[in-house]
Amino acid sequence: MTLHAIFISPFVDYGFMRRALVACFALALGSGPVGVLLMLRRMSLVGDAMSHAILPGAAIGFLIAGGLSLPAMGFGGLVAGLSIALLSGVISRTTSLREDASFASFYLTSLALGVLIVSLRGSNIDLLHVLFGTILAIDANALYLVGGIASLTIIALAVVYRPLVAECFDPEFLRAVGGRGSLFHFLFLLLVVINLVASFEALGTLMAVGLMMLPAAVARLWAQSLPTMFAVAAATAVVSGYLGLVASFHFAVASGPTIILTASCIYGVSLILSPSGMARRLYSRPHLKA
Amino acid sequence: MKQPLIELQDVTVAYARHPALHHVSGTFREGSMTAITGPNGAGKSTLLKAIMGELPVAEGTIKRPGLTARDFGYLPQAAEIDRQFPMSVADTVMLGAWRRSGAFRRIDPDVKAKARKALSAVGLEGFGGRIIGSLSSGQFQRVLFARLLLQDAKIIVLDEPFTAIDARTTRDLLDIVCRWHKEGRTIIAVLHDFDQVRAHFPETLLLAREAIDWGPTSVAMSSRNLLRARAMAESWDEGAEVCEKDAAVA
Ligand SMILES: Nc1ncnc2c1ncn2[C@@H]1O[C@H](COP(=O)(O)OP(=O)(O)O)[C@@H](O)[C@H]1O
Ligand SMILES: [Mg+2]
């Protein structure tokens, strides 16, 4: 088998592979940077919980549309994700539970509710699609959605970069100088939710957050500054998407999990080889003069 | 005498009805330099937040005619900043210019020059490009002072700025505080080192949930007062409910 046959021809020969690849790239460009910010805010768990919270909304969309309808499920997911984000913000402000804890308790409730609603009407196949995504069945409309969300995310990040970083870094300071921190915090949660809705289409509820958090963890290991972290995270997600699709094609295994596992492998290798990784600790080099 | 800048009248601040401090009255004058001292849990941090309007007062009033949140430059106690956050020293300092550059405007060259000047003023010349995670805690405190320099605020509020900071850094930063005072800014600082307070701060508020004394440092820091403050801290009853002063009125 030639390199061409392994790495290129699946995408030349099959339209569904090309669409899946474009979807992965778009997801990567949006989710990578958002995941980095989520990690830096120590909200990784929140992201995970939020991705589950989308499920009941998407499931209600599924019920109303009477099938796997992209607009209905996307809209339902968006509404559910946003309400959960707002609600947990309120709960963590009015009770002594940390935001993380309040999110975690929504997690199981949402998952159970979502699965229940889908199984009211849908088949087991529908359920599988909802839980694990349908990246190989992505159509043009889904591509527009995913691409639109990625573009919106990148533009939004560029516009609110400074206040977002300031709010993330030192919220107390931003409040003191009258920086409307909660507005930007909410805007950020909005970005998280729309990116999760996009991932949900491709990777399903259970792994939607994978292309967000794993690349972010890789970026943390390799990069020092925030812009390079964004770049490393997006690149990691792009590479995971591409290699994951290639591997799933040749080994005929499910593509969503393969993409996530590829990202996990990159993370594992980074743990060993990165500047702060284990290999560098074992083989220390002579230090510099002063 | 200078104008009163901030006036407290019988101020009580409570967390869920438990007063963190109560019945505090007194004045911070324009250009004054006041140390706030007292045992742990005395309500010092609470008082600072109330002064800046970040915490509501349960009873009494705080008069701040003409002041807004932006007139305060605040250094929180052991600032809850994630020091592993990938920020450069220069970017951290330039946050101090938030009022000028705001959320969206371009950072003009003047601000960058000021940030460089502020960094050299705190003894960190040439550190601008470093990532804050690579600094020692003393160096990081210097960065936060550089940010305060850029903020250029009328009133500087410092909550235990020198706790767990090395002697050399403390000396350098204390110099900056004294310079702010000479420039006519109002300084309010929570401190634990009595010698520091006696040497540099003309006025002292000795706090132990209520004001033990508030006035010239030599008087407020008398050994009798200090003993009283300690006794009050030790006899503090967390379960206490209704304050006697209020009970007498009722
Ligand atoms: N957010 C809070 N919620 C409830 N109680 C608080 C809170 N912050 C402080 N306290 C209580 O108020 C009292 C005064 O706290 P603080 O002002 O931080 O004291 P200090 O700064 O003098 O050490 C303490 O008993 C503390 O437990
Ligand atoms: Mg305190």
mmCIF file of C-alpha atoms in Angstrom, chain B residues 33-37 197-198 201-207 213-218 220-221:
data_model
loop_
_atom_site.group_PDB
_atom_site.id
_atom_site.type_symbol
_atom_site.label_atom_id
_atom_site.label_comp_id
_atom_site.label_asym_id
_atom_site.label_seq_id
_atom_site.Cartn_x
_atom_site.Cartn_y
_atom_site.Cartn_z
ATOM 1 C CA MET B 33 -1.540 57.109 55.199
ATOM 2 C CA THR B 34 -3.294 54.656 57.473
ATOM 3 C CA ALA B 35 -2.267 51.212 58.634
ATOM 4 C CA ILE B 36 -5.005 48.770 59.578
ATOM 5 C CA THR B 37 -3.827 46.113 61.967
ATOM 6 C CA VAL B 197 3.618 50.512 61.006
ATOM 7 C CA ARG B 198 5.379 52.616 63.633
ATOM 8 C CA PHE B 201 2.432 55.031 58.922
ATOM 9 C CA PRO B 202 1.304 58.232 60.642
ATOM 10 C CA GLU B 203 -2.143 56.830 61.403
ATOM 11 C CA THR B 204 -3.382 53.456 62.566
ATOM 12 C CA LEU B 205 -6.716 51.739 62.888
ATOM 13 C CA LEU B 206 -6.496 48.892 65.379
ATOM 14 C CA LEU B 207 -9.296 46.502 64.570
ATOM 15 C CA ASP B 213 -8.594 52.724 68.417
ATOM 16 C CA TRP B 214 -8.213 54.885 65.355
ATOM 17 C CA GLY B 215 -5.795 57.781 65.352
ATOM 18 C CA PRO B 216 -2.123 58.739 65.450
ATOM 19 C CA THR B 217 -0.048 55.566 65.378
ATOM 20 C CA SER B 218 1.789 56.222 68.655
ATOM 21 C CA ALA B 220 -3.415 53.718 68.710
ATOM 22 C CA MET B 221 -0.562 51.245 69.048
#
